[in-house]
Short mmCIF file of C-alpha atoms in Angstrom, two decimals:
data_model
loop_
_atom_site.label_atom_id
_atom_site.label_comp_id
_atom_site.label_asym_id
_atom_site.label_seq_id
_atom_site.Cartn_x
_atom_site.Cartn_y
_atom_site.Cartn_z
CA UNK A 1 73.72 132.51 118.71
CA UNK A 2 71.47 129.58 119.21
CA UNK A 3 72.21 125.76 118.74
CA UNK A 4 69.78 123.23 117.77
CA UNK A 5 70.15 119.39 116.73
CA UNK A 6 69.26 118.15 113.29
CA UNK A 7 68.97 114.56 111.93
CA UNK A 8 70.93 113.23 108.84
CA UNK A 9 71.28 109.80 107.31
CA UNK A 10 74.32 108.05 106.75
CA UNK A 11 74.50 108.94 103.16
CA UNK A 12 73.93 112.61 103.76
CA UNK A 13 76.62 112.76 106.53
CA UNK A 14 78.87 111.21 104.17
CA UNK A 15 78.16 114.01 101.60
CA UNK A 16 78.59 116.69 104.35
CA UNK A 17 81.92 115.01 105.34
CA UNK A 18 83.05 115.18 101.61
CA UNK A 19 82.29 118.67 101.26
CA UNK A 20 79.57 117.73 98.55
CA UNK A 21 76.63 118.92 100.65
CA UNK A 22 75.89 122.54 101.76
CA UNK A 23 72.03 122.25 101.79
CA UNK A 24 69.37 120.42 103.09
CA UNK A 25 65.60 120.57 102.47
CA UNK A 26 62.80 119.74 105.18
CA UNK A 27 59.12 119.50 104.95
CA UNK A 28 57.26 122.47 106.43
CA UNK A 29 54.82 121.39 109.05
CA UNK A 30 51.88 122.08 109.04
CA UNK A 31 51.64 122.83 105.17
CA UNK A 32 50.85 126.34 104.45
CA UNK A 33 47.05 126.94 103.00
CA UNK A 34 45.81 129.03 100.32
CA UNK A 35 44.71 132.55 101.70
CA UNK A 36 40.91 132.99 101.55
CA UNK A 37 41.11 136.80 100.69
CA UNK A 38 41.95 139.01 97.92
CA UNK A 39 45.77 139.05 98.71
CA UNK A 40 46.40 135.65 97.46
CA UNK A 41 49.27 133.43 98.29
CA UNK A 42 49.41 131.18 101.42
CA UNK A 43 49.11 131.36 105.10
CA UNK A 44 51.30 129.42 107.71
CA UNK A 45 50.59 129.23 111.34
CA UNK A 46 53.45 130.19 113.42
CA UNK A 47 53.73 129.42 116.94
CA UNK A 48 56.89 131.50 117.66
CA UNK A 49 55.06 135.00 116.53
CA UNK A 50 51.43 133.31 117.48
CA UNK A 51 50.00 134.42 114.33
CA UNK A 52 49.29 133.24 110.70
CA UNK A 53 52.20 134.40 108.69
CA UNK A 54 51.94 135.19 104.82
CA UNK A 55 54.26 133.13 103.20
CA UNK A 56 55.18 134.85 99.98
CA UNK A 57 55.72 137.85 101.87
CA UNK A 58 56.88 137.20 105.42
CA UNK A 59 58.87 134.13 104.86
CA UNK A 60 61.06 135.25 102.15
CA UNK A 61 64.79 136.25 102.32
CA UNK A 62 65.14 139.73 100.64
CA UNK A 63 68.73 139.77 100.12
CA UNK A 64 69.84 141.94 103.06
CA UNK A 65 67.10 144.18 103.25
CA UNK A 66 63.91 143.81 105.25
CA UNK A 67 64.01 140.14 105.78
CA UNK A 68 60.29 139.57 106.89
CA UNK A 69 59.90 137.14 109.63
CA UNK A 70 61.94 134.21 108.10
CA UNK A 71 64.54 134.13 110.73
CA UNK A 72 61.69 134.03 113.54
CA UNK A 73 59.45 131.64 112.37
CA UNK A 74 61.46 128.65 111.05
CA UNK A 75 62.40 125.64 113.18
CA UNK A 76 66.26 125.74 112.49
CA UNK A 77 67.56 129.48 113.35
CA UNK A 78 68.99 132.24 111.87
CA UNK A 79 72.09 133.11 109.80
CA UNK A 80 74.99 132.43 112.15
CA UNK A 81 73.07 129.66 114.42
CA UNK A 82 74.38 126.32 114.55
CA UNK A 83 73.08 122.92 114.03
CA UNK A 84 74.76 119.97 115.63
CA UNK A 85 74.28 116.85 113.56
CA UNK A 86 72.62 113.56 114.85
CA UNK A 87 73.61 110.37 113.07
CA UNK A 88 73.24 106.59 113.86
CA UNK A 89 76.40 105.48 115.88
CA UNK A 90 78.03 103.14 118.24
CA UNK A 91 79.57 103.12 121.63
CA UNK A 92 82.49 100.95 122.48
CA UNK A 93 83.32 99.67 126.09
CA UNK A 94 85.57 102.11 128.16
CA UNK A 95 87.68 103.20 125.22
CA UNK A 96 86.03 106.60 125.13
CA UNK A 97 85.35 106.85 121.53
CA UNK A 98 82.30 106.82 119.17
CA UNK A 99 81.64 105.08 115.99
CA UNK A 100 79.61 106.73 113.43
CA UNK A 101 77.53 104.50 111.15
CA UNK A 102 79.40 104.91 107.79
CA UNK A 103 81.54 102.72 105.71
CA UNK A 104 84.91 104.17 106.94
CA UNK A 105 84.45 102.77 110.32
CA UNK A 106 84.10 99.51 111.75
CA UNK A 107 83.28 99.00 115.65
CA UNK A 108 84.99 95.76 116.02
CA UNK A 109 88.10 94.62 114.57
CA UNK A 110 91.43 96.70 114.37
CA UNK A 111 90.09 99.80 112.75
CA UNK A 112 88.70 102.46 115.27
CA UNK A 113 86.74 105.72 114.80
CA UNK A 114 88.72 108.70 113.90
CA UNK A 115 87.51 110.99 116.66
CA UNK A 116 86.99 110.99 120.50
CA UNK A 117 83.63 112.30 121.86
CA UNK A 118 83.91 115.66 124.09
CA UNK A 119 82.66 115.56 127.76
CA UNK A 120 82.48 112.70 129.98
CA UNK A 121 81.08 109.54 128.51
CA UNK A 122 78.48 107.35 130.55
CA UNK A 123 79.96 104.28 131.80
CA UNK A 124 77.55 101.80 130.41
CA UNK A 125 79.02 101.65 126.91
CA UNK A 126 78.27 98.86 124.68
CA UNK A 127 78.66 97.67 121.19
CA UNK A 128 74.91 98.37 120.19
CA UNK A 129 74.06 100.61 117.50
CA UNK A 130 72.20 103.54 118.55
CA UNK A 131 69.73 105.50 116.33
CA UNK A 132 70.33 109.13 115.47
CA UNK A 133 67.54 110.61 117.51
CA UNK A 134 69.35 109.07 120.68
CA UNK A 135 72.68 110.78 119.95
CA UNK A 136 73.65 112.87 122.64
CA UNK A 137 75.39 116.33 122.05
CA UNK A 138 78.79 115.05 123.47
CA UNK A 139 79.00 112.47 120.70
CA UNK A 140 78.63 114.71 117.97
CA UNK A 141 81.19 115.10 115.54
CA UNK A 142 79.62 117.58 112.80
CA UNK A 143 78.58 121.04 113.76
CA UNK A 144 77.24 123.27 111.06
CA UNK A 145 76.60 127.00 110.71
CA UNK A 146 73.51 128.21 109.03
CA UNK A 147 74.46 130.53 106.06
CA UNK A 148 71.00 131.24 104.67
CA UNK A 149 67.44 130.02 104.94
CA UNK A 150 64.16 130.23 102.86
CA UNK A 151 61.00 128.60 102.25
CA UNK A 152 60.15 127.36 98.53
CA UNK A 153 57.96 124.45 96.90
CA UNK A 154 59.89 121.31 96.57
CA UNK A 155 60.00 121.26 92.71
CA UNK A 156 61.54 124.66 92.71
CA UNK A 157 64.83 122.99 93.34
CA UNK A 158 67.34 123.76 90.80
CA UNK A 159 70.23 121.74 89.21
CA UNK A 160 72.86 123.62 91.17
CA UNK A 161 70.66 123.55 94.40
CA UNK A 162 70.39 119.69 93.68
CA UNK A 163 74.12 119.34 93.54
CA UNK A 164 74.45 121.57 96.70
CA UNK A 165 72.23 118.87 98.29
CA UNK A 166 74.91 116.33 97.35
CA UNK A 167 73.41 114.89 94.28
CA UNK A 168 75.22 114.68 91.07
CA UNK A 169 75.34 112.16 88.20
CA UNK A 170 76.02 108.26 87.92
CA UNK A 171 78.22 108.65 90.66
CA UNK A 172 75.41 108.48 93.13
CA UNK A 173 73.96 105.07 94.26
CA UNK A 174 70.40 105.86 92.90
CA UNK A 175 71.96 106.12 89.42
CA UNK A 176 73.78 102.87 89.61
CA UNK A 177 70.62 101.21 90.96
CA UNK A 178 68.70 102.45 87.91
CA UNK A 179 71.51 101.30 85.54
CA UNK A 180 72.33 104.66 83.78
CA UNK A 181 73.54 108.09 84.47
CA UNK A 182 70.97 110.62 85.41
CA UNK A 183 71.14 114.30 86.21
CA UNK A 184 71.49 115.73 89.50
CA UNK A 185 67.94 116.99 89.98
CA UNK A 186 66.29 113.57 88.79
CA UNK A 187 68.87 112.14 91.27
CA UNK A 188 67.57 114.26 94.08
CA UNK A 189 63.89 113.62 93.21
CA UNK A 190 64.78 109.72 92.98
CA UNK A 191 65.99 109.70 96.57
CA UNK A 192 63.26 112.20 97.97
CA UNK A 193 60.46 109.49 96.91
CA UNK A 194 62.71 106.56 98.48
CA UNK A 195 62.76 108.45 101.73
CA UNK A 196 59.18 110.26 101.81
CA UNK A 197 57.14 107.62 99.53
CA UNK A 198 56.37 107.17 95.59
CA UNK A 199 53.99 110.24 95.26
CA UNK A 200 55.54 112.60 97.57
CA UNK A 201 57.52 114.91 94.86
CA UNK A 202 54.20 115.10 92.85
CA UNK A 203 52.44 116.70 95.75
CA UNK A 204 55.27 119.40 95.48
CA UNK A 205 55.11 120.50 99.19
CA UNK A 206 56.47 123.58 100.87
CA UNK A 207 59.93 122.92 102.35
CA UNK A 208 62.52 124.72 104.30
CA UNK A 209 65.80 125.19 102.51
CA UNK A 210 68.74 125.41 105.09
CA UNK A 211 72.08 126.42 103.61
CA UNK A 212 74.94 125.80 105.99
CA UNK A 213 78.77 125.54 106.08
CA UNK A 214 80.80 123.16 108.50
CA UNK A 215 82.53 124.54 111.34
CA UNK A 216 83.49 121.34 113.04
CA UNK A 217 84.45 118.08 111.09
CA UNK A 218 84.10 117.43 107.52
CA UNK A 219 86.27 118.01 104.86
CA UNK A 220 89.64 119.85 105.56
#
């Protein structure tokens, strides 16, 4: 079993904590290119196997049979590997507590974070908000286990997958901002464009689809 860090913004961390998010999509880098021979399909350069990999064949999940190279080539890991979540956070004085950057916690006043970081904390703690990329392993409160991973086009996301991404109807902030209820898939698209740019949905990039379950932190 291997363990790797993964970044999530505050809204997505909250969705994981509530039990509403069990998938994440990340853009494949570099993007696969069209094969220039009779086989068709797309090639993707894998540094792990030092070779060009055929996306439609070697990077697919064959439901328990021959899995191609999907487990070896993606940057997140295989089934059973773990991802520890990096999120924006706070540190406070010498109390020995970390403060996740969400609405449930305040790093000043009478409210305090609900968990204590594992391991020895550094002595120079401050009230300064720290970006997710700088979160050390000892401050992590969420650990995920990969249950499946695949590669697909962004626009292939289904309504059920959009819900698994943590999106639903008018309860999501993007729907409220637009002033009316929208479906889960449209909600996902709207948020994707907020994060990556107005035309990024239309580009329909290849994405890694990582399915996971929470094994530390999150909903009871």
